PDB file of C-alpha atoms in Angstrom:
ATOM      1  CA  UNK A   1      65.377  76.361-105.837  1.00  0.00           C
ATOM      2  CA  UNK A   2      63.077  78.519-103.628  1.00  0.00           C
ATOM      3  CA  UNK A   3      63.675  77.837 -99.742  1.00  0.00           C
ATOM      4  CA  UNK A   4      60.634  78.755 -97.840  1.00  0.00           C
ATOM      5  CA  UNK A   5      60.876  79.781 -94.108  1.00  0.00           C
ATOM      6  CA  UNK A   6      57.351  78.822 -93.570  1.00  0.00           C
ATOM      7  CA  UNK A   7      56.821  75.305 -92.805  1.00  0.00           C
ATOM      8  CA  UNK A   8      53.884  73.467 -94.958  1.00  0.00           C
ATOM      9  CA  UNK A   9      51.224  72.693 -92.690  1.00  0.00           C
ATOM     10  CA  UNK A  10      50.573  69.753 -94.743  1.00  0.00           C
ATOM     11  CA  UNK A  11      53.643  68.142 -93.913  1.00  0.00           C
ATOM     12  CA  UNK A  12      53.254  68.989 -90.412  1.00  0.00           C
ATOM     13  CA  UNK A  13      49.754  67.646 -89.866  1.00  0.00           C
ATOM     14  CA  UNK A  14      51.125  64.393 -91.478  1.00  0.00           C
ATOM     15  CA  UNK A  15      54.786  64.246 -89.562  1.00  0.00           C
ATOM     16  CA  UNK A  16      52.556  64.992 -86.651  1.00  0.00           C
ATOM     17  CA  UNK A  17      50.348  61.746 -87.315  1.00  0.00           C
ATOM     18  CA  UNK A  18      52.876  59.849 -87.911  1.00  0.00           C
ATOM     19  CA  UNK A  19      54.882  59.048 -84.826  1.00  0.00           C
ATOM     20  CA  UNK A  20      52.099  58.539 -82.887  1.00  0.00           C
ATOM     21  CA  UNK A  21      50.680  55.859 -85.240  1.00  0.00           C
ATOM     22  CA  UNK A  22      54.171  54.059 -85.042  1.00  0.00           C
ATOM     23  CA  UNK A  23      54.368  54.220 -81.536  1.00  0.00           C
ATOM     24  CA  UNK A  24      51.403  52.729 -81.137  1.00  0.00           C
ATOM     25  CA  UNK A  25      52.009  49.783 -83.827  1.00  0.00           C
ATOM     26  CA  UNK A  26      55.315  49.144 -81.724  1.00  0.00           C
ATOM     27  CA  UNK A  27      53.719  49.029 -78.313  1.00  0.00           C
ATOM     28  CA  UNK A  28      53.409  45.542 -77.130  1.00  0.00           C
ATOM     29  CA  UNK A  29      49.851  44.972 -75.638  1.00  0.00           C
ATOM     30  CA  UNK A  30      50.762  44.539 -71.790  1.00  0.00           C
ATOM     31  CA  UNK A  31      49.232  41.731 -70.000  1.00  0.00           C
ATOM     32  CA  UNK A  32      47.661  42.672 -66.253  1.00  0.00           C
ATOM     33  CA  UNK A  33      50.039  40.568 -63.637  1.00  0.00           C
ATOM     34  CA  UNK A  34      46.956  38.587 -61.719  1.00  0.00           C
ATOM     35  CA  UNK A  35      47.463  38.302 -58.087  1.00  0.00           C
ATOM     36  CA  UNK A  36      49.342  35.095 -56.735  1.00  0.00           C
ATOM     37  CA  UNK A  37      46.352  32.396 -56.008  1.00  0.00           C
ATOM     38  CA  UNK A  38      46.075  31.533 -52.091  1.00  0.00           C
ATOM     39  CA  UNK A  39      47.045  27.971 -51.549  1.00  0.00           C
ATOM     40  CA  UNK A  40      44.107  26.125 -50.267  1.00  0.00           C
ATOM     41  CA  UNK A  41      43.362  26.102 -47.090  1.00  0.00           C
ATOM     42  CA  UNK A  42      42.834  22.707 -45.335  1.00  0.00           C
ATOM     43  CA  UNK A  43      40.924  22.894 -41.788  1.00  0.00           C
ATOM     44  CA  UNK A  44      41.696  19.656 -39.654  1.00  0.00           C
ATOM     45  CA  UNK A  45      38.416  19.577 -37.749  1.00  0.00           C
ATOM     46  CA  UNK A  46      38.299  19.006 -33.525  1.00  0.00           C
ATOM     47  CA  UNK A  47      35.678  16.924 -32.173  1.00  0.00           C
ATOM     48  CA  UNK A  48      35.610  18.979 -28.577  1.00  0.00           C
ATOM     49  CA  UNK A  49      36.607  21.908 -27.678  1.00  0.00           C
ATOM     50  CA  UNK A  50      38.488  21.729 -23.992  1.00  0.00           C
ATOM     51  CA  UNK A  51      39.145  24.093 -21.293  1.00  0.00           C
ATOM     52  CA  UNK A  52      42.622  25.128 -23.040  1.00  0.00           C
ATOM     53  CA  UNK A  53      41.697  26.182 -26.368  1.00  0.00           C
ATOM     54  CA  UNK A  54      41.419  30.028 -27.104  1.00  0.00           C
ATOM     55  CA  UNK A  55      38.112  30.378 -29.006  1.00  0.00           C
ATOM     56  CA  UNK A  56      38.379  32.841 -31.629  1.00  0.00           C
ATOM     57  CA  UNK A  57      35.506  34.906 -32.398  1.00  0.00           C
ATOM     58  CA  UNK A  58      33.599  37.027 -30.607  1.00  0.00           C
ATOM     59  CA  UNK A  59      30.805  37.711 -27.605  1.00  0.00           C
ATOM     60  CA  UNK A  60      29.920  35.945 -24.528  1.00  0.00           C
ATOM     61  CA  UNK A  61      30.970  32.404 -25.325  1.00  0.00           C
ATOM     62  CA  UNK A  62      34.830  33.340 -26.425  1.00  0.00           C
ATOM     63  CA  UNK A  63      35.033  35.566 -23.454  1.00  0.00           C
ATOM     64  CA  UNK A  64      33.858  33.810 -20.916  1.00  0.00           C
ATOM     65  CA  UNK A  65      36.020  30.479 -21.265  1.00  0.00           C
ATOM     66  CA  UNK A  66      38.446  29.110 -19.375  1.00  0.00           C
ATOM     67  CA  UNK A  67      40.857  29.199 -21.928  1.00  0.00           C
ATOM     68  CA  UNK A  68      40.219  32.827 -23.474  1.00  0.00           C
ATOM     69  CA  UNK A  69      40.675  34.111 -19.891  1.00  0.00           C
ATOM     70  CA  UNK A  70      43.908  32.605 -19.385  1.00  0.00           C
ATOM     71  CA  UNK A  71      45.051  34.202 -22.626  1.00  0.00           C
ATOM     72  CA  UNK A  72      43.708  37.114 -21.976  1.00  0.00           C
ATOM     73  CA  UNK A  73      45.979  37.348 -18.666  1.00  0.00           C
ATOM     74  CA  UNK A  74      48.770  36.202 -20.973  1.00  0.00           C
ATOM     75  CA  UNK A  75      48.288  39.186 -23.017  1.00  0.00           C
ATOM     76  CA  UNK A  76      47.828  41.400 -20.293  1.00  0.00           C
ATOM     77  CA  UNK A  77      51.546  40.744 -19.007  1.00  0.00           C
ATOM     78  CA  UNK A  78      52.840  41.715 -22.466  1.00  0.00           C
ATOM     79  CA  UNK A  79      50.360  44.937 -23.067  1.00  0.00           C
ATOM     80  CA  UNK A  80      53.429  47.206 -21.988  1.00  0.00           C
ATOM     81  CA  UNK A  81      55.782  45.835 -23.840  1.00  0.00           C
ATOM     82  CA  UNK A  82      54.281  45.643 -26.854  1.00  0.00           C
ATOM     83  CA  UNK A  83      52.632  49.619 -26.144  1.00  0.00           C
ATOM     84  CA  UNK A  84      56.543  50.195 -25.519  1.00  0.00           C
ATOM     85  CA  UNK A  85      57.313  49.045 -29.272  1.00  0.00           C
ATOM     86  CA  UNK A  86      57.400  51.624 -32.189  1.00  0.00           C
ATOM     87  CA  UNK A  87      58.186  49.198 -35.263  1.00  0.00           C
ATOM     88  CA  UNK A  88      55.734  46.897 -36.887  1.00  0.00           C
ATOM     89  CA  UNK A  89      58.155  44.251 -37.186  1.00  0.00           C
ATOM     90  CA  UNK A  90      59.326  43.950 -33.713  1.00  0.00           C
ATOM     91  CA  UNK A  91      55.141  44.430 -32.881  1.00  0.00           C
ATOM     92  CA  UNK A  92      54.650  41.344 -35.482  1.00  0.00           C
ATOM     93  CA  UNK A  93      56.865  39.321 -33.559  1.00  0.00           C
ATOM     94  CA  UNK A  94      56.075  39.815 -30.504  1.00  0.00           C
ATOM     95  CA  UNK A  95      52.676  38.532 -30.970  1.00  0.00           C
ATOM     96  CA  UNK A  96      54.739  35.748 -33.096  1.00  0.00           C
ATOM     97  CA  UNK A  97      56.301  34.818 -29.460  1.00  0.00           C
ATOM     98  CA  UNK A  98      52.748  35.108 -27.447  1.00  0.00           C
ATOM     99  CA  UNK A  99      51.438  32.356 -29.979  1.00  0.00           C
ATOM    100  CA  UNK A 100      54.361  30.080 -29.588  1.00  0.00           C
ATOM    101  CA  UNK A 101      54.443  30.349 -25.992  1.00  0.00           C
ATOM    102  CA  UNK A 102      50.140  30.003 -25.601  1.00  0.00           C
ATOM    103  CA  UNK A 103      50.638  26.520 -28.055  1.00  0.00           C
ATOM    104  CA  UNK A 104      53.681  25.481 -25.793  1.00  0.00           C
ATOM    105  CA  UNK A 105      51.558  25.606 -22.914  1.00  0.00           C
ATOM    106  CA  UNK A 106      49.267  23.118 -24.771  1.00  0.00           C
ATOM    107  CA  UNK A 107      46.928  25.668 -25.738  1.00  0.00           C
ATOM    108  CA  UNK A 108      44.621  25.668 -29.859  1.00  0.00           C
ATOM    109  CA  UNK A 109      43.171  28.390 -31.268  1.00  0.00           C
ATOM    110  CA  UNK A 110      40.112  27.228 -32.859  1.00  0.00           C
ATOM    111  CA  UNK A 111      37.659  28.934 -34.942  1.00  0.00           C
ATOM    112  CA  UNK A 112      33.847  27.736 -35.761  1.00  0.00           C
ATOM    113  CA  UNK A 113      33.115  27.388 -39.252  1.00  0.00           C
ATOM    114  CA  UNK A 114      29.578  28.337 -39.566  1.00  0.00           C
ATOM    115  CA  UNK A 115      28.960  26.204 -42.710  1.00  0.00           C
ATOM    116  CA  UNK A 116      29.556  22.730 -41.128  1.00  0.00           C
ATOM    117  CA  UNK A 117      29.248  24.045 -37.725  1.00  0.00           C
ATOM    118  CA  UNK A 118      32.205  22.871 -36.323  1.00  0.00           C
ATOM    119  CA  UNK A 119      35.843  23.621 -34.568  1.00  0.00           C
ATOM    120  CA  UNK A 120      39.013  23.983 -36.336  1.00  0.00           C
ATOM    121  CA  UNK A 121      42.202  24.875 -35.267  1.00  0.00           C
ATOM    122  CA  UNK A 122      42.944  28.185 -36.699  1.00  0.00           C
ATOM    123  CA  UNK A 123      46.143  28.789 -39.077  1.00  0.00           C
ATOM    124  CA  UNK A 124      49.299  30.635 -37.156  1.00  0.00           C
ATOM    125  CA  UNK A 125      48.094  33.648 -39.095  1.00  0.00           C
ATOM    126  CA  UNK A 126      44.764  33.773 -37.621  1.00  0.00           C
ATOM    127  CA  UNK A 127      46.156  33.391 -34.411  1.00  0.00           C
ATOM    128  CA  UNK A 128      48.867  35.761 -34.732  1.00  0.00           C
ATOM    129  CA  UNK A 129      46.318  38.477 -36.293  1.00  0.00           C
ATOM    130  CA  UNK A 130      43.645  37.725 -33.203  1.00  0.00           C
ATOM    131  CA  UNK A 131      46.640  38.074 -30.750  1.00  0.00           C
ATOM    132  CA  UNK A 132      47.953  41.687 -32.216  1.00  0.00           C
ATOM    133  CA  UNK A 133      44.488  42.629 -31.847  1.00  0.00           C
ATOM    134  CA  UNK A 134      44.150  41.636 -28.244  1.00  0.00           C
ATOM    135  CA  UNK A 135      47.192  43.484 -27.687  1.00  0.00           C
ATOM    136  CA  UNK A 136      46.152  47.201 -29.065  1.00  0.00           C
ATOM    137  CA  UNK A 137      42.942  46.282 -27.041  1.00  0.00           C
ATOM    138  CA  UNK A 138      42.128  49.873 -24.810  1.00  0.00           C
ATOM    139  CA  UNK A 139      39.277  48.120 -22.804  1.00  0.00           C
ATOM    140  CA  UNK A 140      39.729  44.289 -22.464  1.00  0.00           C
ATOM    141  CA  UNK A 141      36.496  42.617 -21.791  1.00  0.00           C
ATOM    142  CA  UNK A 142      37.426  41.444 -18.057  1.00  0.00           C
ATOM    143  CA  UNK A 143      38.210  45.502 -17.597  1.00  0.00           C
ATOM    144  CA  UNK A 144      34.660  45.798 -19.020  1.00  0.00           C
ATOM    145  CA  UNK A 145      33.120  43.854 -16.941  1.00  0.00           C
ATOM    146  CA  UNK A 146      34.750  44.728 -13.629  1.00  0.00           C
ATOM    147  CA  UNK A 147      33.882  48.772 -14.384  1.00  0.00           C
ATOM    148  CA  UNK A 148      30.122  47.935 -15.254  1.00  0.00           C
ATOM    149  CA  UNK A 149      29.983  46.168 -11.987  1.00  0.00           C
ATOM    150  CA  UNK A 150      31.174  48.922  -9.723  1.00  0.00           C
ATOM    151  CA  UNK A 151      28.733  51.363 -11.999  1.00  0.00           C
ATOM    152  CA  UNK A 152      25.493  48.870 -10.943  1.00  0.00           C
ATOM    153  CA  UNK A 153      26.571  48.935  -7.665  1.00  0.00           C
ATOM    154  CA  UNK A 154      26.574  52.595  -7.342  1.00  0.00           C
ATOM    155  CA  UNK A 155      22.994  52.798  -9.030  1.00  0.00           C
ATOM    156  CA  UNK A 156      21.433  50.484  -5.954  1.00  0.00           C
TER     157      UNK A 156
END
């Protein structure tokens, strides 16, 4: 028998076909993992809004009441500490402890739905999101409004 040196391209082309057919045959078809469905949401509805609650959304009407000012000056006394903070966890709950102690005091957040244009108290993840946010806040409204004051007087 003749040994050649020279490998038979023929065979090669079809060795090289080969595993890649097989390995595809053997693959299982992989399923996408969908992501885990949100439980419903269930909104208990208020009839009033009082003097307490901490409206959350945005403009005149959430700043200027009673009960978004007090939080505000709630936040304020905890804008140090939290600036002081470098984890996200310890950030997290901190603004975990500002809610408890704001619904201790007697205090809702509510939020308007816009469809059936009504109050609802807002999940402890709304308020716990709007209450980070108040805390990174640079230029609170009441800071806002105190500065554009002192620039109107020094127009007249």
């Amino acid at each position: 028998t003749t040994t050649n040196s020279m490998p038979d391209p023929e065979n090669q082309k079809s060795a090289a076909i080969a595993p890649s057919k097989q390995s595809a045959k053997s693959k299982k078809k992989q399923r996408r993992r969908s992501k885990p469905k949100k439980p419903i949401e269930v909104r208990v509805f208020v009839d009033r809004i009082c003097d307490k609650d901490v409206l959350c959304g945005r403009g005149g009407k959430s700043n200027h009441h009673p009960g978004n000012i007090k939080y505000r000056e709630t936040i304020h006394g905890y804008r140090a500490q939290y600036r002081g903070l470098t984890e996200k966890d310890d950030k997290t709950g901190l603004s975990h402890v500002i809610v408890a102690k704001v619904k201790r005091e007697g205090c809702r957040f509510v939020k308007f739905d816009e469809i059936k244009k009504k109050w609802y108290i807002a999940s402890d993840k709304i308020a716990r999101r709007k209450t980070a946010q108040a805390l990174r806040e640079k230029d609170p409204p009441e800071d806002r409004c105190i500065r554009e004051s002192q620039t109107s007087d020094l127009r007249t």
